[in-house]
Amino acid sequence: MVYGTGAPKTTFDGSTPYAEYGHIETLLSLQTPRTQAPAEFSFIVGTQVMELLFALIRHEWEDARTRLDADDLRGALQALRRSTGAQDVLIKSWDLLGTLTPAEFASFRDSFGEASGFQSYGYRHLEFLLGNKRSGLVCPHAAMPAVVADLDKQLEQPSLDETARAFIRRRGHEDWLSVYRGQDDGLVELGETLLAVAERFLRWKQLHLTAVWRVMGDKPGSGGSSGARWLEKTVHERAFSELWEVRNQL
Ligand code: HEM
């Protein structure tokens, strides 16, 4: 590879290497609003940005799980730190929908029919990875065999929580309290990083509920649930419960 020293290169035989590498043409062909409503484009982009981040976070958490299984604490911490960076962007991406008014939402809502984020299998992978294995939630994807197989595999594999607890046991600690009372800074760092992951996940859910309250109040959801009231039931759930519990003892 020869790097130039002056102005960038402006002639290429085919499409640009940038477009090829990032599949930019394909990417930019995927935003297809169904109405003329001005706010629908930001809704689609917001949804797609979040789906991409779900996929990225899944990738990092699976990497962290593999590395913990291999007793590679440093590698696991690096993957988890990359994930908290992605989670920060995920949280921030609510700003894309932060100005949506009830009237704007209503202007395109009918166009997506029964579509709902509840049907996001990317999100379901994250819940399963965190240990919230509601197996019945694979059902919406029954007509997509590859998606079902992938989710079933995720259900069978140990969650990140189970993996981390097995890892600290191999390091001679029966639970997280023993880790926090011990001298191994690396293990405490693992606990705090997992807590940072859980905290960010919770914050995303809280902002989602706030957005629902703001744009549609207590009306039923497009996915068939009671809407905000259904979301309220799980919005307080905290992943890695033992790490939160330990706070009572320290
Ligand atoms: C302001 C826009 C939004 C509204 C009003 C909204 C509304 C809702 C409602 C009412 C539900 C409950 C299920 C149902 O539809 O009946 C739900 C679930 C869900 N939504 Fe949204 N949503 C919005 C934006 C998003 C976005 C951008 C995403 C990210 C892709 C998303 C992801 C989810 C997920 C993952 C669930 C399932 C949560 C769970 O299983 O606990 N939502 N949404």
CSV table of C-alpha atoms and ligand atoms in Angstrom, one decimal:
chain,number,residue,atom,x,y,z
A,1,MET,CA,0.0,0.0,0.0
A,2,VAL,CA,1.4,3.4,-1.1
A,3,TYR,CA,0.1,6.4,0.8
A,4,GLY,CA,0.1,9.7,-1.0
A,5,THR,CA,1.3,13.0,0.4
A,6,GLY,CA,-0.9,15.5,-1.5
A,7,ALA,CA,-4.6,15.7,-2.4
A,8,PRO,CA,-6.7,12.5,-2.3
A,9,LYS,CA,-7.0,10.3,-5.3
A,10,THR,CA,-10.1,11.2,-7.4
A,11,THR,CA,-10.2,8.6,-10.2
A,12,PHE,CA,-11.2,5.0,-9.9
A,13,ASP,CA,-11.9,2.3,-12.4
A,14,GLY,CA,-15.2,1.2,-10.8
A,15,SER,CA,-17.1,2.4,-7.8
A,16,THR,CA,-14.9,3.8,-5.0
A,17,PRO,CA,-13.1,1.4,-2.7
A,18,TYR,CA,-15.0,3.2,0.2
A,19,ALA,CA,-18.4,2.3,-1.3
A,20,GLU,CA,-17.3,-1.3,-1.8
A,21,TYR,CA,-15.8,-1.8,1.6
A,22,GLY,CA,-18.8,-0.3,3.5
A,23,HIS,CA,-21.5,-1.6,1.0
A,24,ILE,CA,-22.6,2.0,1.0
A,25,GLU,CA,-25.0,1.8,-2.0
A,26,THR,CA,-26.7,-1.2,-0.4
A,27,LEU,CA,-26.8,0.5,3.0
A,28,LEU,CA,-28.4,3.7,1.6
A,29,SER,CA,-31.0,1.7,-0.4
A,30,LEU,CA,-32.5,0.3,2.8
A,31,GLN,CA,-34.4,3.4,4.0
A,32,THR,CA,-37.8,3.1,2.4
A,33,PRO,CA,-40.5,5.2,4.1
A,34,ARG,CA,-44.0,4.1,3.4
A,35,THR,CA,-45.6,7.5,3.8
A,36,GLN,CA,-44.9,11.1,2.9
A,37,ALA,CA,-44.7,12.0,6.6
A,38,PRO,CA,-41.5,14.1,7.1
A,39,ALA,CA,-40.7,12.4,10.5
A,40,GLU,CA,-40.8,8.8,9.1
A,41,PHE,CA,-37.3,8.9,7.7
A,42,SER,CA,-35.8,9.6,11.1
A,43,PHE,CA,-37.9,6.9,12.6
A,44,ILE,CA,-36.5,4.3,10.1
A,45,VAL,CA,-33.0,5.5,10.5
A,46,GLY,CA,-33.3,5.4,14.3
A,47,THR,CA,-34.6,1.9,14.2
A,48,GLN,CA,-31.9,0.7,11.8
A,49,VAL,CA,-29.1,2.4,13.8
A,50,MET,CA,-30.3,0.6,16.9
A,51,GLU,CA,-30.5,-2.8,15.1
A,52,LEU,CA,-26.9,-2.4,13.9
A,53,LEU,CA,-25.8,-1.6,17.5
A,54,PHE,CA,-27.7,-4.6,18.8
A,55,ALA,CA,-25.7,-6.7,16.4
A,56,LEU,CA,-22.4,-5.0,17.4
A,57,ILE,CA,-23.1,-5.5,21.1
A,58,ARG,CA,-24.1,-9.1,20.6
A,59,HIS,CA,-20.8,-9.6,18.8
A,60,GLU,CA,-18.8,-8.1,21.7
A,61,TRP,CA,-20.7,-10.0,24.4
A,62,GLU,CA,-20.2,-13.3,22.5
A,63,ASP,CA,-16.5,-12.5,22.2
A,64,ALA,CA,-16.4,-11.7,25.9
A,65,ARG,CA,-18.1,-15.1,26.7
A,66,THR,CA,-15.6,-17.0,24.5
A,67,ARG,CA,-12.6,-15.3,26.2
A,68,LEU,CA,-13.9,-15.9,29.7
A,69,ASP,CA,-14.3,-19.6,28.8
A,70,ALA,CA,-10.7,-19.5,27.6
A,71,ASP,CA,-9.6,-17.8,30.9
A,72,ASP,CA,-8.6,-14.7,28.9
A,73,LEU,CA,-9.7,-12.0,31.4
A,74,ARG,CA,-7.9,-9.2,29.5
A,75,GLY,CA,-9.5,-10.1,26.2
A,76,ALA,CA,-12.9,-10.3,27.9
A,77,LEU,CA,-12.5,-6.9,29.5
A,78,GLN,CA,-11.5,-5.4,26.1
A,79,ALA,CA,-14.6,-6.8,24.5
A,80,LEU,CA,-16.9,-5.6,27.3
A,81,ARG,CA,-15.4,-2.1,27.1
A,82,ARG,CA,-16.1,-2.0,23.4
A,83,SER,CA,-19.6,-3.0,24.2
A,84,THR,CA,-20.2,-0.3,26.8
A,85,GLY,CA,-19.0,2.2,24.1
A,86,ALA,CA,-21.5,0.8,21.7
A,87,GLN,CA,-24.2,0.9,24.4
A,88,ASP,CA,-23.5,4.6,25.0
A,89,VAL,CA,-24.1,5.2,21.3
A,90,LEU,CA,-27.3,3.1,21.6
A,91,ILE,CA,-28.6,5.1,24.5
A,92,LYS,CA,-27.7,8.4,22.7
A,93,SER,CA,-29.5,7.2,19.5
A,94,TRP,CA,-32.8,7.8,21.3
A,95,ASP,CA,-32.1,11.5,20.4
A,96,LEU,CA,-33.0,10.6,16.9
A,97,LEU,CA,-36.5,10.0,18.1
A,98,GLY,CA,-36.4,12.6,20.9
A,99,THR,CA,-38.3,15.2,19.1
A,100,LEU,CA,-41.0,13.0,17.7
A,101,THR,CA,-44.4,14.4,18.7
A,102,PRO,CA,-47.6,12.3,19.1
A,103,ALA,CA,-49.0,13.9,15.9
A,104,GLU,CA,-45.8,13.1,13.9
A,105,PHE,CA,-45.9,9.5,15.2
A,106,ALA,CA,-49.6,9.2,14.3
A,107,SER,CA,-48.8,10.5,10.8
A,108,PHE,CA,-47.0,7.2,9.8
A,109,ARG,CA,-47.9,4.7,12.5
A,110,ASP,CA,-50.6,3.0,10.5
A,111,SER,CA,-48.1,2.3,7.7
A,112,PHE,CA,-46.1,-0.2,9.7
A,113,GLY,CA,-49.2,-2.2,10.8
A,114,GLU,CA,-48.3,-4.8,13.4
A,115,ALA,CA,-44.5,-4.2,13.2
A,116,SER,CA,-43.0,-3.7,16.6
A,117,GLY,CA,-39.5,-3.8,18.2
A,118,PHE,CA,-40.9,-6.7,20.2
A,119,GLN,CA,-40.2,-8.7,17.1
A,120,SER,CA,-36.5,-7.7,17.0
A,121,TYR,CA,-34.5,-10.9,17.2
A,122,GLY,CA,-31.3,-8.8,17.5
A,123,TYR,CA,-32.6,-7.5,20.8
A,124,ARG,CA,-33.8,-11.0,21.9
A,125,HIS,CA,-30.2,-12.3,21.5
A,126,LEU,CA,-29.1,-9.6,23.9
A,127,GLU,CA,-31.7,-10.5,26.5
A,128,PHE,CA,-30.8,-14.2,26.2
A,129,LEU,CA,-27.0,-13.3,26.5
A,130,LEU,CA,-27.8,-11.4,29.7
A,131,GLY,CA,-29.6,-14.4,31.1
A,132,ASN,CA,-33.2,-13.3,30.6
A,133,LYS,CA,-34.1,-16.5,28.7
A,134,ARG,CA,-37.8,-16.1,28.0
A,135,SER,CA,-37.9,-19.0,25.5
A,136,GLY,CA,-41.5,-18.3,24.4
A,137,LEU,CA,-40.2,-15.1,22.8
A,138,VAL,CA,-38.6,-17.2,20.0
A,139,CYS,CA,-42.2,-17.9,18.7
A,140,PRO,CA,-42.7,-14.7,16.6
A,141,HIS,CA,-39.9,-15.9,14.3
A,142,ALA,CA,-41.3,-19.4,13.7
A,143,ALA,CA,-41.5,-18.7,9.9
A,144,MET,CA,-37.8,-17.8,9.8
A,145,PRO,CA,-35.9,-21.2,10.5
A,146,ALA,CA,-32.4,-19.7,10.5
A,147,VAL,CA,-33.4,-17.1,13.1
A,148,VAL,CA,-35.1,-19.7,15.3
A,149,ALA,CA,-32.0,-22.0,15.1
A,150,ASP,CA,-29.8,-19.1,16.0
A,151,LEU,CA,-32.0,-18.0,19.0
A,152,ASP,CA,-32.3,-21.7,20.2
A,153,LYS,CA,-28.5,-22.0,20.1
A,154,GLN,CA,-28.3,-18.8,22.2
A,155,LEU,CA,-30.8,-20.2,24.7
A,156,GLU,CA,-28.7,-23.4,25.0
A,157,GLN,CA,-25.4,-21.6,25.6
A,158,PRO,CA,-24.5,-20.3,29.0
A,159,SER,CA,-25.4,-16.6,29.5
A,160,LEU,CA,-22.7,-14.0,30.1
A,161,ASP,CA,-23.7,-14.1,33.7
A,162,GLU,CA,-23.3,-17.9,34.0
A,163,THR,CA,-20.0,-17.7,32.1
A,164,ALA,CA,-18.6,-15.0,34.4
A,165,ARG,CA,-19.7,-16.9,37.5
A,166,ALA,CA,-18.0,-20.1,36.3
A,167,PHE,CA,-14.9,-18.0,35.6
A,168,ILE,CA,-14.7,-16.6,39.1
A,169,ARG,CA,-15.2,-20.0,40.6
A,170,ARG,CA,-12.2,-21.3,38.6
A,171,ARG,CA,-10.3,-18.4,40.2
A,172,GLY,CA,-11.3,-19.7,43.6
A,173,HIS,CA,-14.2,-17.5,44.5
A,174,GLU,CA,-17.6,-19.0,45.2
A,175,ASP,CA,-19.5,-15.8,44.6
A,176,TRP,CA,-19.1,-12.1,43.7
A,177,LEU,CA,-19.1,-11.1,47.4
A,178,SER,CA,-15.9,-13.1,47.8
A,179,VAL,CA,-14.4,-11.4,44.8
A,180,TYR,CA,-15.2,-7.9,46.1
A,181,ARG,CA,-13.8,-8.8,49.6
A,182,GLY,CA,-10.7,-10.2,48.0
A,183,GLN,CA,-7.5,-8.8,46.6
A,184,ASP,CA,-7.8,-9.6,42.9
A,185,ASP,CA,-8.3,-6.2,41.2
A,186,GLY,CA,-8.8,-7.8,37.8
A,187,LEU,CA,-11.8,-9.8,39.0
A,188,VAL,CA,-13.3,-6.7,40.7
A,189,GLU,CA,-12.8,-4.8,37.4
A,190,LEU,CA,-14.7,-7.6,35.6
A,191,GLY,CA,-17.6,-7.2,38.1
A,192,GLU,CA,-17.7,-3.5,37.6
A,193,THR,CA,-17.5,-3.7,33.9
A,194,LEU,CA,-20.4,-6.2,33.8
A,195,LEU,CA,-22.3,-3.8,36.1
A,196,ALA,CA,-21.6,-1.0,33.6
A,197,VAL,CA,-23.1,-3.2,30.9
A,198,ALA,CA,-26.2,-4.0,32.9
A,199,GLU,CA,-26.7,-0.3,33.8
A,200,ARG,CA,-26.5,0.8,30.2
A,201,PHE,CA,-29.0,-1.9,29.2
A,202,LEU,CA,-31.4,-0.8,31.8
A,203,ARG,CA,-31.0,2.9,30.8
A,204,TRP,CA,-31.9,2.0,27.2
A,205,LYS,CA,-35.1,0.3,28.4
A,206,GLN,CA,-36.0,3.3,30.5
A,207,LEU,CA,-35.5,5.7,27.6
A,208,HIS,CA,-37.6,3.4,25.4
A,209,LEU,CA,-40.5,3.5,27.9
A,210,THR,CA,-40.2,7.3,28.2
A,211,ALA,CA,-40.4,7.6,24.4
A,212,VAL,CA,-43.5,5.4,24.4
A,213,TRP,CA,-45.1,7.5,27.2
A,214,ARG,CA,-44.3,10.7,25.2
A,215,VAL,CA,-45.5,9.7,21.7
A,216,MET,CA,-48.4,7.3,22.5
A,217,GLY,CA,-49.3,7.5,26.2
A,218,ASP,CA,-51.0,4.3,27.5
A,219,LYS,CA,-52.4,3.2,24.2
A,220,PRO,CA,-51.9,-0.4,23.1
A,221,GLY,CA,-48.8,-1.3,21.1
A,222,SER,CA,-48.6,-2.2,17.4
A,223,GLY,CA,-47.2,-5.6,18.5
A,224,GLY,CA,-50.4,-6.4,20.3
A,225,SER,CA,-49.5,-5.7,23.9
A,226,SER,CA,-51.1,-3.2,26.3
A,227,GLY,CA,-48.2,-0.9,25.4
A,228,ALA,CA,-46.4,1.1,28.1
A,229,ARG,CA,-48.1,-0.9,30.8
A,230,TRP,CA,-46.6,-4.1,29.4
A,231,LEU,CA,-43.2,-2.5,29.2
A,232,GLU,CA,-43.4,-1.1,32.7
A,233,LYS,CA,-43.5,-4.7,34.1
A,234,THR,CA,-39.9,-5.4,33.1
A,235,VAL,CA,-38.3,-2.0,32.9
A,236,HIS,CA,-36.8,-2.3,36.4
A,237,GLU,CA,-35.2,-5.7,35.8
A,238,ARG,CA,-31.4,-5.7,36.4
A,239,ALA,CA,-29.1,-8.1,34.7
A,240,PHE,CA,-26.3,-9.7,36.8
A,241,SER,CA,-28.5,-9.5,39.9
A,242,GLU,CA,-25.7,-10.8,42.2
A,243,LEU,CA,-23.5,-7.8,41.3
A,244,TRP,CA,-26.3,-5.5,42.4
A,245,GLU,CA,-27.0,-7.5,45.5
A,246,VAL,CA,-23.3,-7.3,46.5
A,247,ARG,CA,-23.8,-3.6,47.0
A,248,ASN,CA,-25.8,-4.3,50.1
A,249,GLN,CA,-22.9,-6.1,51.7
A,250,LEU,CA,-20.0,-3.8,51.0
B,1,HEM,C1,-41.1,6.2,19.7
B,1,HEM,C2,-41.0,5.1,19.1
B,1,HEM,C3,-41.4,3.8,19.7
B,1,HEM,C4,-42.6,3.4,20.3
B,1,HEM,C5,-43.8,4.3,20.5
B,1,HEM,C6,-42.4,2.0,20.7
B,1,HEM,C7,-43.4,1.3,21.3
B,1,HEM,C8,-43.3,0.0,21.8
B,1,HEM,C9,-44.3,-0.7,22.4
B,1,HEM,C10,-45.7,-0.2,22.8
B,1,HEM,C11,-43.8,-2.0,22.7
B,1,HEM,C12,-44.5,-3.1,23.4
B,1,HEM,C13,-44.8,-4.2,22.4
B,1,HEM,C14,-45.9,-3.8,21.5
B,1,HEM,O1,-45.6,-3.2,20.4
B,1,HEM,O2,-47.1,-4.1,21.8
B,1,HEM,C15,-42.4,-2.0,22.3
B,1,HEM,C16,-41.5,-3.0,22.4
B,1,HEM,C17,-40.2,-3.0,22.0
B,1,HEM,N1,-39.6,-2.0,21.3
B,1,HEM,FE1,-40.4,-0.2,20.8
B,1,HEM,N2,-41.2,1.6,20.4
B,1,HEM,C18,-40.5,2.6,19.7
B,1,HEM,C19,-39.2,2.6,19.2
B,1,HEM,C20,-38.4,1.5,19.3
B,1,HEM,C21,-37.1,1.5,18.7
B,1,HEM,C22,-36.4,2.6,17.8
B,1,HEM,C23,-36.6,0.3,19.0
B,1,HEM,C24,-35.2,-0.3,18.5
B,1,HEM,C25,-35.1,-1.0,17.5
B,1,HEM,C26,-37.5,-0.4,19.8
B,1,HEM,C27,-37.4,-1.7,20.3
B,1,HEM,C28,-38.3,-2.4,21.0
B,1,HEM,C29,-38.1,-3.7,21.6
B,1,HEM,C30,-36.8,-4.4,21.6
B,1,HEM,C31,-39.3,-4.0,22.3
B,1,HEM,C32,-39.5,-5.3,23.1
B,1,HEM,C33,-39.1,-5.1,24.5
B,1,HEM,C34,-39.2,-6.4,25.4
B,1,HEM,O3,-39.3,-7.5,24.9
B,1,HEM,O4,-39.1,-6.2,26.6
B,1,HEM,N3,-38.6,0.4,19.9
B,1,HEM,N4,-42.1,-0.8,21.7
